[in-house]
Amino acid sequence: MSVEQPVLQVSHLGISFGGLKAVSDFNIEIGKSELYGLIGPNGAGKTTVFNLLTGVYKPTEGAFFLNGEKMNGKKTHQVVQEGIARTFQNIRLFKKMTALENVKVAMNMKMKYSLVAAAFRLPSYWAQEAEIDAKARELLEVVDLGDKADVIAQNLPYGQQRRLEIARALATGMKLLLLDEPAAGMNPTETAELLDIINVIRKKFNISVLLIEHDMSLVMKICEKIQVIDYGETIAFGTPEEIAINPRVIEAYLGKEDE
Ligand SMILES: Nc1ncnc2c1ncn2[C@@H]1O[C@H](COP(=O)(O)OP(=O)(O)OP(=O)(O)O)[C@@H](O)[C@H]1O
Ligand SMILES: [Mg+2]
């Protein structure tokens, strides 16, 4: 057992939609800078777990904690403020804004100047603006988009849009990053770049990551622990090596031999 309290602690979390249990008795503990994988067949409940952890859905059972503080019951913007950020299965950016503007918008909630200062463009506003600009450019550098600051988001190639999403998540000052199939639709080069960025984020920013990913080789390569769900239930948890030979996991993915 680690001495430090986990960044994310999830305890018996669950939700039903009209009687159907989409996720039930979900438990996980993720420590600082750790990278865990969440896998399972289509419709298993993976994205629903993310929707629970980000306050999009209200759990019908259980609780979850960020650095020991209870999070369920909080609204999405509150959860983000506390430090849980996500990227989406389908990219969500402000398509007509530049890369830099996308990051700055995400930083907005962290601005300290008052509305009055902003309205009258007082010196404190400009000082903060300059600081935000510099910080946003720094975050673009982290995801290797330093030279793309002024490009309109929708004109960036797919892999770069994915990375811009990560820069936006970083801009919220998060402690835990939830990545929903970030490598979907990426070519091998883009996927390799993504891997590097995930590692930079963990090491440079001490951020913990929970990763949903269909690309099994990717999950096996980078995750320290993997949790497998099927029909909303956890069927396995362990190291990549343990998961790869787990009969229940093999069955969930490939079906029973007699089927
Ligand atoms: N708002 C909702 N109302 C009703 N049912 C829902 C809702 N959200 C999710 N579900 C159901 O919950 C189950 C889990 O869906 P979820 O999107 O979490 O799966 P997933 O593991 O992310 O799948 P995929 O790999 O295809 O992305 C599905 O049966 C889905 O239809
Ligand atoms: Mg999903």
PDB file of C-alpha atoms and ligand atoms in Angstrom:
ATOM      1  CA  MET A   1       0.000   0.000   0.000  1.00  0.00           C
ATOM      2  CA  SER A   2       1.225   3.457  -0.835  1.00  0.00           C
ATOM      3  CA  VAL A   3       1.546   6.041   1.914  1.00  0.00           C
ATOM      4  CA  GLU A   4       0.256   8.874  -0.253  1.00  0.00           C
ATOM      5  CA  GLN A   5      -3.483   9.005  -0.704  1.00  0.00           C
ATOM      6  CA  PRO A   6      -4.638   8.157  -4.212  1.00  0.00           C
ATOM      7  CA  VAL A   7      -5.363  10.980  -6.655  1.00  0.00           C
ATOM      8  CA  LEU A   8      -8.526   9.185  -7.705  1.00  0.00           C
ATOM      9  CA  GLN A   9     -10.401   6.791  -5.513  1.00  0.00           C
ATOM     10  CA  VAL A  10     -13.604   5.271  -6.841  1.00  0.00           C
ATOM     11  CA  SER A  11     -15.787   3.201  -4.589  1.00  0.00           C
ATOM     12  CA  HIS A  12     -18.722   1.050  -5.717  1.00  0.00           C
ATOM     13  CA  LEU A  13     -19.704   3.540  -8.414  1.00  0.00           C
ATOM     14  CA  GLY A  14     -22.689   2.672 -10.560  1.00  0.00           C
ATOM     15  CA  ILE A  15     -25.505   3.990 -12.709  1.00  0.00           C
ATOM     16  CA  SER A  16     -28.655   2.549 -14.242  1.00  0.00           C
ATOM     17  CA  PHE A  17     -30.537   3.807 -17.260  1.00  0.00           C
ATOM     18  CA  GLY A  18     -34.175   2.753 -17.063  1.00  0.00           C
ATOM     19  CA  GLY A  19     -33.447  -0.399 -15.104  1.00  0.00           C
ATOM     20  CA  LEU A  20     -30.395  -1.332 -17.169  1.00  0.00           C
ATOM     21  CA  LYS A  21     -27.161  -1.219 -15.200  1.00  0.00           C
ATOM     22  CA  ALA A  22     -24.713   0.527 -17.519  1.00  0.00           C
ATOM     23  CA  VAL A  23     -21.972   0.516 -14.856  1.00  0.00           C
ATOM     24  CA  SER A  24     -22.057  -1.337 -11.559  1.00  0.00           C
ATOM     25  CA  ASP A  25     -19.744  -1.674  -8.566  1.00  0.00           C
ATOM     26  CA  PHE A  26     -16.872   0.129 -10.275  1.00  0.00           C
ATOM     27  CA  ASN A  27     -13.781   0.502  -8.063  1.00  0.00           C
ATOM     28  CA  ILE A  28     -10.366   1.905  -8.862  1.00  0.00           C
ATOM     29  CA  GLU A  29      -7.484   3.713  -7.158  1.00  0.00           C
ATOM     30  CA  ILE A  30      -4.995   5.750  -9.150  1.00  0.00           C
ATOM     31  CA  GLY A  31      -1.893   7.279  -7.583  1.00  0.00           C
ATOM     32  CA  LYS A  32       0.060  10.378  -8.587  1.00  0.00           C
ATOM     33  CA  SER A  33       1.537  10.185 -12.120  1.00  0.00           C
ATOM     34  CA  GLU A  34       0.162   6.691 -12.622  1.00  0.00           C
ATOM     35  CA  LEU A  35      -1.279   5.605 -15.951  1.00  0.00           C
ATOM     36  CA  TYR A  36      -4.126   3.120 -15.851  1.00  0.00           C
ATOM     37  CA  GLY A  37      -6.006   1.637 -18.766  1.00  0.00           C
ATOM     38  CA  LEU A  38      -9.752   1.040 -18.956  1.00  0.00           C
ATOM     39  CA  ILE A  39     -10.713  -1.454 -21.621  1.00  0.00           C
ATOM     40  CA  GLY A  40     -13.674  -3.597 -22.614  1.00  0.00           C
ATOM     41  CA  PRO A  41     -15.843  -4.492 -25.626  1.00  0.00           C
ATOM     42  CA  ASN A  42     -18.177  -1.985 -27.326  1.00  0.00           C
ATOM     43  CA  GLY A  43     -20.951  -0.784 -25.054  1.00  0.00           C
ATOM     44  CA  ALA A  44     -19.180  -2.133 -21.950  1.00  0.00           C
ATOM     45  CA  GLY A  45     -19.662   1.135 -20.071  1.00  0.00           C
ATOM     46  CA  LYS A  46     -16.248   2.803 -20.462  1.00  0.00           C
ATOM     47  CA  THR A  47     -17.442   6.211 -21.629  1.00  0.00           C
ATOM     48  CA  THR A  48     -20.191   6.054 -19.003  1.00  0.00           C
ATOM     49  CA  VAL A  49     -17.480   5.754 -16.318  1.00  0.00           C
ATOM     50  CA  PHE A  50     -15.942   8.975 -17.673  1.00  0.00           C
ATOM     51  CA  ASN A  51     -19.353  10.656 -17.703  1.00  0.00           C
ATOM     52  CA  LEU A  52     -19.761   9.702 -14.043  1.00  0.00           C
ATOM     53  CA  LEU A  53     -16.290  10.945 -13.099  1.00  0.00           C
ATOM     54  CA  THR A  54     -16.897  14.293 -14.780  1.00  0.00           C
ATOM     55  CA  GLY A  55     -20.327  14.983 -13.323  1.00  0.00           C
ATOM     56  CA  VAL A  56     -22.159  14.530 -16.636  1.00  0.00           C
ATOM     57  CA  TYR A  57     -24.163  11.693 -15.062  1.00  0.00           C
ATOM     58  CA  LYS A  58     -25.114  11.424 -11.422  1.00  0.00           C
ATOM     59  CA  PRO A  59     -24.228   8.024  -9.980  1.00  0.00           C
ATOM     60  CA  THR A  60     -27.119   5.964  -8.654  1.00  0.00           C
ATOM     61  CA  GLU A  61     -24.689   4.199  -6.313  1.00  0.00           C
ATOM     62  CA  GLY A  62     -21.225   4.705  -4.847  1.00  0.00           C
ATOM     63  CA  ALA A  63     -18.837   7.631  -4.581  1.00  0.00           C
ATOM     64  CA  PHE A  64     -15.549   8.939  -5.916  1.00  0.00           C
ATOM     65  CA  PHE A  65     -12.843  11.139  -4.447  1.00  0.00           C
ATOM     66  CA  LEU A  66     -10.121  13.372  -5.893  1.00  0.00           C
ATOM     67  CA  ASN A  67      -7.203  13.696  -3.461  1.00  0.00           C
ATOM     68  CA  GLY A  68      -9.562  12.596  -0.721  1.00  0.00           C
ATOM     69  CA  GLU A  69     -12.280  15.102  -1.538  1.00  0.00           C
ATOM     70  CA  LYS A  70     -15.692  13.766  -2.434  1.00  0.00           C
ATOM     71  CA  MET A  71     -16.600  14.671  -6.011  1.00  0.00           C
ATOM     72  CA  ASN A  72     -19.938  13.104  -6.763  1.00  0.00           C
ATOM     73  CA  GLY A  73     -22.824  15.522  -6.623  1.00  0.00           C
ATOM     74  CA  LYS A  74     -20.612  18.224  -8.141  1.00  0.00           C
ATOM     75  CA  LYS A  75     -21.429  19.721 -11.512  1.00  0.00           C
ATOM     76  CA  THR A  76     -19.098  19.276 -14.480  1.00  0.00           C
ATOM     77  CA  HIS A  77     -17.548  22.735 -14.237  1.00  0.00           C
ATOM     78  CA  GLN A  78     -16.897  22.188 -10.526  1.00  0.00           C
ATOM     79  CA  VAL A  79     -15.262  18.831 -11.166  1.00  0.00           C
ATOM     80  CA  VAL A  80     -13.058  20.459 -13.821  1.00  0.00           C
ATOM     81  CA  GLN A  81     -12.159  23.218 -11.387  1.00  0.00           C
ATOM     82  CA  GLU A  82     -11.176  20.613  -8.797  1.00  0.00           C
ATOM     83  CA  GLY A  83      -8.844  18.950 -11.292  1.00  0.00           C
ATOM     84  CA  ILE A  84     -10.463  16.272 -13.446  1.00  0.00           C
ATOM     85  CA  ALA A  85     -10.212  16.943 -17.187  1.00  0.00           C
ATOM     86  CA  ARG A  86     -11.078  14.812 -20.171  1.00  0.00           C
ATOM     87  CA  THR A  87     -10.828  14.510 -23.898  1.00  0.00           C
ATOM     88  CA  PHE A  88     -13.740  13.109 -25.849  1.00  0.00           C
ATOM     89  CA  GLN A  89     -14.280  10.081 -28.057  1.00  0.00           C
ATOM     90  CA  ASN A  90     -15.305  12.620 -30.704  1.00  0.00           C
ATOM     91  CA  ILE A  91     -13.037  15.653 -30.806  1.00  0.00           C
ATOM     92  CA  ARG A  92     -14.528  18.751 -29.232  1.00  0.00           C
ATOM     93  CA  LEU A  93     -12.735  21.980 -30.020  1.00  0.00           C
ATOM     94  CA  PHE A  94     -13.835  25.461 -30.947  1.00  0.00           C
ATOM     95  CA  LYS A  95     -13.352  24.703 -34.628  1.00  0.00           C
ATOM     96  CA  LYS A  96     -13.252  28.291 -35.890  1.00  0.00           C
ATOM     97  CA  MET A  97     -10.845  29.536 -33.236  1.00  0.00           C
ATOM     98  CA  THR A  98      -7.074  29.308 -33.480  1.00  0.00           C
ATOM     99  CA  ALA A  99      -5.125  26.703 -31.541  1.00  0.00           C
ATOM    100  CA  LEU A 100      -3.927  29.413 -29.158  1.00  0.00           C
ATOM    101  CA  GLU A 101      -7.460  30.741 -28.562  1.00  0.00           C
ATOM    102  CA  ASN A 102      -8.695  27.230 -27.817  1.00  0.00           C
ATOM    103  CA  VAL A 103      -6.132  26.879 -25.041  1.00  0.00           C
ATOM    104  CA  LYS A 104      -6.795  30.362 -23.679  1.00  0.00           C
ATOM    105  CA  VAL A 105     -10.531  29.723 -23.453  1.00  0.00           C
ATOM    106  CA  ALA A 106      -9.797  26.631 -21.380  1.00  0.00           C
ATOM    107  CA  MET A 107      -7.612  28.745 -19.086  1.00  0.00           C
ATOM    108  CA  ASN A 108     -10.306  31.373 -18.640  1.00  0.00           C
ATOM    109  CA  MET A 109     -11.697  29.977 -15.443  1.00  0.00           C
ATOM    110  CA  LYS A 110      -8.327  30.407 -13.831  1.00  0.00           C
ATOM    111  CA  MET A 111      -8.045  34.152 -14.525  1.00  0.00           C
ATOM    112  CA  LYS A 112      -7.662  36.216 -11.419  1.00  0.00           C
ATOM    113  CA  TYR A 113      -8.401  39.758 -12.558  1.00  0.00           C
ATOM    114  CA  SER A 114     -11.825  41.165 -11.718  1.00  0.00           C
ATOM    115  CA  LEU A 115     -14.615  41.806 -14.183  1.00  0.00           C
ATOM    116  CA  VAL A 116     -14.177  45.516 -13.559  1.00  0.00           C
ATOM    117  CA  ALA A 117     -10.518  45.300 -14.480  1.00  0.00           C
ATOM    118  CA  ALA A 118     -11.472  43.425 -17.654  1.00  0.00           C
ATOM    119  CA  ALA A 119     -14.254  45.846 -18.621  1.00  0.00           C
ATOM    120  CA  PHE A 120     -12.030  48.905 -18.246  1.00  0.00           C
ATOM    121  CA  ARG A 121      -8.905  47.153 -19.498  1.00  0.00           C
ATOM    122  CA  LEU A 122      -6.985  48.105 -16.345  1.00  0.00           C
ATOM    123  CA  PRO A 123      -3.251  47.271 -16.068  1.00  0.00           C
ATOM    124  CA  SER A 124      -4.027  44.174 -13.984  1.00  0.00           C
ATOM    125  CA  TYR A 125      -6.070  42.887 -16.943  1.00  0.00           C
ATOM    126  CA  TRP A 126      -3.219  43.353 -19.438  1.00  0.00           C
ATOM    127  CA  ALA A 127      -0.676  41.851 -17.057  1.00  0.00           C
ATOM    128  CA  GLN A 128      -2.824  38.782 -16.666  1.00  0.00           C
ATOM    129  CA  GLU A 129      -3.523  38.647 -20.412  1.00  0.00           C
ATOM    130  CA  ALA A 130       0.207  38.578 -21.156  1.00  0.00           C
ATOM    131  CA  GLU A 131       0.695  35.856 -18.575  1.00  0.00           C
ATOM    132  CA  ILE A 132      -2.146  33.785 -20.045  1.00  0.00           C
ATOM    133  CA  ASP A 133      -0.791  34.224 -23.564  1.00  0.00           C
ATOM    134  CA  ALA A 134       2.658  33.055 -22.507  1.00  0.00           C
ATOM    135  CA  LYS A 135       1.300  30.109 -20.542  1.00  0.00           C
ATOM    136  CA  ALA A 136      -0.987  29.036 -23.406  1.00  0.00           C
ATOM    137  CA  ARG A 137       1.953  29.095 -25.833  1.00  0.00           C
ATOM    138  CA  GLU A 138       3.970  27.026 -23.381  1.00  0.00           C
ATOM    139  CA  LEU A 139       1.220  24.404 -23.262  1.00  0.00           C
ATOM    140  CA  LEU A 140       1.124  24.298 -27.072  1.00  0.00           C
ATOM    141  CA  GLU A 141       4.875  23.612 -26.958  1.00  0.00           C
ATOM    142  CA  VAL A 142       4.280  20.689 -24.592  1.00  0.00           C
ATOM    143  CA  VAL A 143       2.019  18.992 -27.155  1.00  0.00           C
ATOM    144  CA  ASP A 144       4.361  19.913 -30.036  1.00  0.00           C
ATOM    145  CA  LEU A 145       2.043  22.542 -31.483  1.00  0.00           C
ATOM    146  CA  GLY A 146       4.255  25.515 -30.683  1.00  0.00           C
ATOM    147  CA  ASP A 147       4.381  26.576 -34.323  1.00  0.00           C
ATOM    148  CA  LYS A 148       0.617  26.090 -34.853  1.00  0.00           C
ATOM    149  CA  ALA A 149      -0.627  28.762 -32.425  1.00  0.00           C
ATOM    150  CA  ASP A 150      -2.359  30.828 -35.104  1.00  0.00           C
ATOM    151  CA  VAL A 151      -3.805  27.989 -37.157  1.00  0.00           C
ATOM    152  CA  ILE A 152      -7.604  27.652 -37.076  1.00  0.00           C
ATOM    153  CA  ALA A 153      -8.403  24.450 -35.167  1.00  0.00           C
ATOM    154  CA  GLN A 154     -10.426  22.819 -37.945  1.00  0.00           C
ATOM    155  CA  ASN A 155      -7.504  23.229 -40.373  1.00  0.00           C
ATOM    156  CA  LEU A 156      -5.173  21.154 -38.209  1.00  0.00           C
ATOM    157  CA  PRO A 157      -4.696  17.507 -39.184  1.00  0.00           C
ATOM    158  CA  TYR A 158      -6.545  15.009 -37.020  1.00  0.00           C
ATOM    159  CA  GLY A 159      -3.621  13.971 -34.833  1.00  0.00           C
ATOM    160  CA  GLN A 160      -2.829  17.605 -34.071  1.00  0.00           C
ATOM    161  CA  GLN A 161      -6.450  18.318 -33.124  1.00  0.00           C
ATOM    162  CA  ARG A 162      -6.212  15.449 -30.642  1.00  0.00           C
ATOM    163  CA  ARG A 163      -3.073  17.001 -29.177  1.00  0.00           C
ATOM    164  CA  LEU A 164      -4.751  20.395 -29.003  1.00  0.00           C
ATOM    165  CA  GLU A 165      -7.485  18.754 -26.939  1.00  0.00           C
ATOM    166  CA  ILE A 166      -4.804  17.588 -24.511  1.00  0.00           C
ATOM    167  CA  ALA A 167      -3.328  21.101 -24.313  1.00  0.00           C
ATOM    168  CA  ARG A 168      -6.807  22.363 -23.459  1.00  0.00           C
ATOM    169  CA  ALA A 169      -7.125  19.754 -20.732  1.00  0.00           C
ATOM    170  CA  LEU A 170      -3.714  20.806 -19.382  1.00  0.00           C
ATOM    171  CA  ALA A 171      -4.860  24.423 -19.384  1.00  0.00           C
ATOM    172  CA  THR A 172      -7.511  23.627 -16.806  1.00  0.00           C
ATOM    173  CA  GLY A 173      -4.771  22.843 -14.265  1.00  0.00           C
ATOM    174  CA  MET A 174      -5.881  19.249 -13.913  1.00  0.00           C
ATOM    175  CA  LYS A 175      -4.558  16.524 -11.638  1.00  0.00           C
ATOM    176  CA  LEU A 176      -6.283  13.634 -13.412  1.00  0.00           C
ATOM    177  CA  LEU A 177      -6.656  13.326 -17.166  1.00  0.00           C
ATOM    178  CA  LEU A 178      -9.301  11.072 -18.675  1.00  0.00           C
ATOM    179  CA  LEU A 179      -8.538  10.105 -22.269  1.00  0.00           C
ATOM    180  CA  ASP A 180     -11.342   8.488 -24.274  1.00  0.00           C
ATOM    181  CA  GLU A 181      -9.828   6.630 -27.234  1.00  0.00           C
ATOM    182  CA  PRO A 182      -7.260   9.327 -28.022  1.00  0.00           C
ATOM    183  CA  ALA A 183      -5.515   7.198 -30.665  1.00  0.00           C
ATOM    184  CA  ALA A 184      -8.686   6.348 -32.614  1.00  0.00           C
ATOM    185  CA  GLY A 185      -8.164   7.293 -36.259  1.00  0.00           C
ATOM    186  CA  MET A 186      -4.474   8.032 -35.803  1.00  0.00           C
ATOM    187  CA  ASN A 187      -1.760   6.600 -37.993  1.00  0.00           C
ATOM    188  CA  PRO A 188       1.195   4.839 -36.321  1.00  0.00           C
ATOM    189  CA  THR A 189       3.368   7.983 -36.366  1.00  0.00           C
ATOM    190  CA  GLU A 190       0.635  10.078 -34.754  1.00  0.00           C
ATOM    191  CA  THR A 191       0.055   7.358 -32.163  1.00  0.00           C
ATOM    192  CA  ALA A 192       3.764   7.275 -31.291  1.00  0.00           C
ATOM    193  CA  GLU A 193       3.765  11.061 -30.869  1.00  0.00           C
ATOM    194  CA  LEU A 194       0.712  10.801 -28.638  1.00  0.00           C
ATOM    195  CA  LEU A 195       2.490   8.267 -26.438  1.00  0.00           C
ATOM    196  CA  ASP A 196       5.423  10.634 -25.992  1.00  0.00           C
ATOM    197  CA  ILE A 197       3.081  13.451 -25.030  1.00  0.00           C
ATOM    198  CA  ILE A 198       1.232  11.325 -22.495  1.00  0.00           C
ATOM    199  CA  ASN A 199       4.548  10.517 -20.861  1.00  0.00           C
ATOM    200  CA  VAL A 200       5.653  14.154 -20.854  1.00  0.00           C
ATOM    201  CA  ILE A 201       2.381  15.128 -19.201  1.00  0.00           C
ATOM    202  CA  ARG A 202       2.861  12.537 -16.498  1.00  0.00           C
ATOM    203  CA  LYS A 203       6.474  13.355 -15.798  1.00  0.00           C
ATOM    204  CA  LYS A 204       6.516  17.117 -16.240  1.00  0.00           C
ATOM    205  CA  PHE A 205       3.118  17.873 -14.702  1.00  0.00           C
ATOM    206  CA  ASN A 206       2.780  14.891 -12.315  1.00  0.00           C
ATOM    207  CA  ILE A 207      -0.616  14.154 -13.788  1.00  0.00           C
ATOM    208  CA  SER A 208      -2.409  10.828 -13.374  1.00  0.00           C
ATOM    209  CA  VAL A 209      -4.052   9.364 -16.452  1.00  0.00           C
ATOM    210  CA  LEU A 210      -6.961   7.002 -17.022  1.00  0.00           C
ATOM    211  CA  LEU A 211      -6.980   5.849 -20.622  1.00  0.00           C
ATOM    212  CA  ILE A 212      -9.780   4.220 -22.607  1.00  0.00           C
ATOM    213  CA  GLU A 213      -8.322   2.678 -25.720  1.00  0.00           C
ATOM    214  CA  HIS A 214      -9.286   0.048 -28.272  1.00  0.00           C
ATOM    215  CA  ASP A 215      -5.759  -0.323 -29.585  1.00  0.00           C
ATOM    216  CA  MET A 216      -4.698  -3.210 -27.378  1.00  0.00           C
ATOM    217  CA  SER A 217      -1.001  -3.029 -28.224  1.00  0.00           C
ATOM    218  CA  LEU A 218      -0.956   0.600 -27.122  1.00  0.00           C
ATOM    219  CA  VAL A 219      -2.691  -0.160 -23.832  1.00  0.00           C
ATOM    220  CA  MET A 220      -0.392  -3.079 -23.134  1.00  0.00           C
ATOM    221  CA  LYS A 221       2.677  -1.017 -23.941  1.00  0.00           C
ATOM    222  CA  ILE A 222       2.080   2.007 -21.733  1.00  0.00           C
ATOM    223  CA  CYS A 223      -0.358   1.213 -18.917  1.00  0.00           C
ATOM    224  CA  GLU A 224       0.864   0.192 -15.472  1.00  0.00           C
ATOM    225  CA  LYS A 225      -2.439  -1.428 -14.537  1.00  0.00           C
ATOM    226  CA  ILE A 226      -5.445  -2.308 -16.642  1.00  0.00           C
ATOM    227  CA  GLN A 227      -9.063  -2.667 -15.616  1.00  0.00           C
ATOM    228  CA  VAL A 228     -11.408  -4.589 -17.884  1.00  0.00           C
ATOM    229  CA  ILE A 229     -15.160  -4.096 -17.877  1.00  0.00           C
ATOM    230  CA  ASP A 230     -17.878  -5.985 -19.692  1.00  0.00           C
ATOM    231  CA  TYR A 231     -21.613  -5.250 -19.457  1.00  0.00           C
ATOM    232  CA  GLY A 232     -20.804  -2.608 -16.846  1.00  0.00           C
ATOM    233  CA  GLU A 233     -19.011  -5.046 -14.542  1.00  0.00           C
ATOM    234  CA  THR A 234     -15.317  -5.284 -13.766  1.00  0.00           C
ATOM    235  CA  ILE A 235     -14.145  -8.670 -14.949  1.00  0.00           C
ATOM    236  CA  ALA A 236     -10.405  -8.240 -14.474  1.00  0.00           C
ATOM    237  CA  PHE A 237      -7.751  -5.953 -13.030  1.00  0.00           C
ATOM    238  CA  GLY A 238      -4.013  -6.327 -13.180  1.00  0.00           C
ATOM    239  CA  THR A 239      -0.767  -5.692 -15.001  1.00  0.00           C
ATOM    240  CA  PRO A 240      -0.735  -5.884 -18.808  1.00  0.00           C
ATOM    241  CA  GLU A 241       0.916  -9.306 -18.533  1.00  0.00           C
ATOM    242  CA  GLU A 242      -1.822 -10.603 -16.220  1.00  0.00           C
ATOM    243  CA  ILE A 243      -4.607  -9.173 -18.373  1.00  0.00           C
ATOM    244  CA  ALA A 244      -3.236 -10.672 -21.593  1.00  0.00           C
ATOM    245  CA  ILE A 245      -3.603 -14.222 -20.265  1.00  0.00           C
ATOM    246  CA  ASN A 246      -6.799 -13.756 -18.222  1.00  0.00           C
ATOM    247  CA  PRO A 247      -9.411 -16.264 -19.489  1.00  0.00           C
ATOM    248  CA  ARG A 248     -12.391 -13.977 -18.708  1.00  0.00           C
ATOM    249  CA  VAL A 249     -10.821 -11.169 -20.715  1.00  0.00           C
ATOM    250  CA  ILE A 250     -10.077 -13.427 -23.651  1.00  0.00           C
ATOM    251  CA  GLU A 251     -13.661 -14.690 -23.528  1.00  0.00           C
ATOM    252  CA  ALA A 252     -15.122 -11.168 -23.385  1.00  0.00           C
ATOM    253  CA  TYR A 253     -13.167 -10.120 -26.451  1.00  0.00           C
ATOM    254  CA  LEU A 254     -13.270 -13.278 -28.519  1.00  0.00           C
ATOM    255  CA  GLY A 255     -16.416 -15.015 -27.271  1.00  0.00           C
ATOM    256  CA  LYS A 256     -16.619 -18.563 -25.938  1.00  0.00           C
ATOM    257  CA  GLU A 257     -15.200 -21.294 -28.129  1.00  0.00           C
ATOM    258  CA  ASP A 258     -18.554 -23.044 -28.475  1.00  0.00           C
ATOM    259  CA  GLU A 259     -20.341 -19.876 -29.638  1.00  0.00           C
TER     260      GLU A 259
HETATM  261  N1  LIG B   1     -27.655   8.434 -21.497  1.00  0.00           N
HETATM  262  C1  LIG B   1     -27.870   7.137 -21.670  1.00  0.00           C
HETATM  263  N2  LIG B   1     -29.124   6.625 -21.669  1.00  0.00           N
HETATM  264  C2  LIG B   1     -29.352   5.313 -21.842  1.00  0.00           C
HETATM  265  N3  LIG B   1     -28.380   4.399 -22.032  1.00  0.00           N
HETATM  266  C3  LIG B   1     -27.120   4.830 -22.058  1.00  0.00           C
HETATM  267  C4  LIG B   1     -26.779   6.211 -21.881  1.00  0.00           C
HETATM  268  N4  LIG B   1     -25.416   6.345 -21.939  1.00  0.00           N
HETATM  269  C5  LIG B   1     -24.950   5.105 -22.149  1.00  0.00           C
HETATM  270  N5  LIG B   1     -25.944   4.197 -22.212  1.00  0.00           N
HETATM  271  C6  LIG B   1     -25.800   2.733 -22.404  1.00  0.00           C
HETATM  272  O1  LIG B   1     -24.812   2.285 -21.500  1.00  0.00           O
HETATM  273  C7  LIG B   1     -24.029   1.257 -22.093  1.00  0.00           C
HETATM  274  C8  LIG B   1     -22.565   1.626 -22.044  1.00  0.00           C
HETATM  275  O2  LIG B   1     -22.288   2.639 -23.002  1.00  0.00           O
HETATM  276  P1  LIG B   1     -20.858   3.334 -23.128  1.00  0.00           P
HETATM  277  O3  LIG B   1     -20.976   4.411 -24.135  1.00  0.00           O
HETATM  278  O4  LIG B   1     -20.385   3.703 -21.783  1.00  0.00           O
HETATM  279  O5  LIG B   1     -19.973   2.152 -23.689  1.00  0.00           O
HETATM  280  P2  LIG B   1     -18.434   2.133 -24.138  1.00  0.00           P
HETATM  281  O6  LIG B   1     -17.774   1.070 -23.352  1.00  0.00           O
HETATM  282  O7  LIG B   1     -17.867   3.495 -24.078  1.00  0.00           O
HETATM  283  O8  LIG B   1     -18.554   1.658 -25.654  1.00  0.00           O
HETATM  284  P3  LIG B   1     -17.663   2.023 -26.968  1.00  0.00           P
HETATM  285  O9  LIG B   1     -16.447   1.157 -26.886  1.00  0.00           O
HETATM  286  O10 LIG B   1     -18.543   1.624 -28.098  1.00  0.00           O
HETATM  287  O11 LIG B   1     -17.353   3.479 -26.932  1.00  0.00           O
HETATM  288  C9  LIG B   1     -24.572   1.055 -23.507  1.00  0.00           C
HETATM  289  O12 LIG B   1     -25.463  -0.019 -23.490  1.00  0.00           O
HETATM  290  C10 LIG B   1     -25.259   2.371 -23.784  1.00  0.00           C
HETATM  291  O13 LIG B   1     -26.295   2.186 -24.709  1.00  0.00           O
HETATM  292 MG    MG B   2     -17.121   4.811 -25.463  1.00  0.00          MG
END
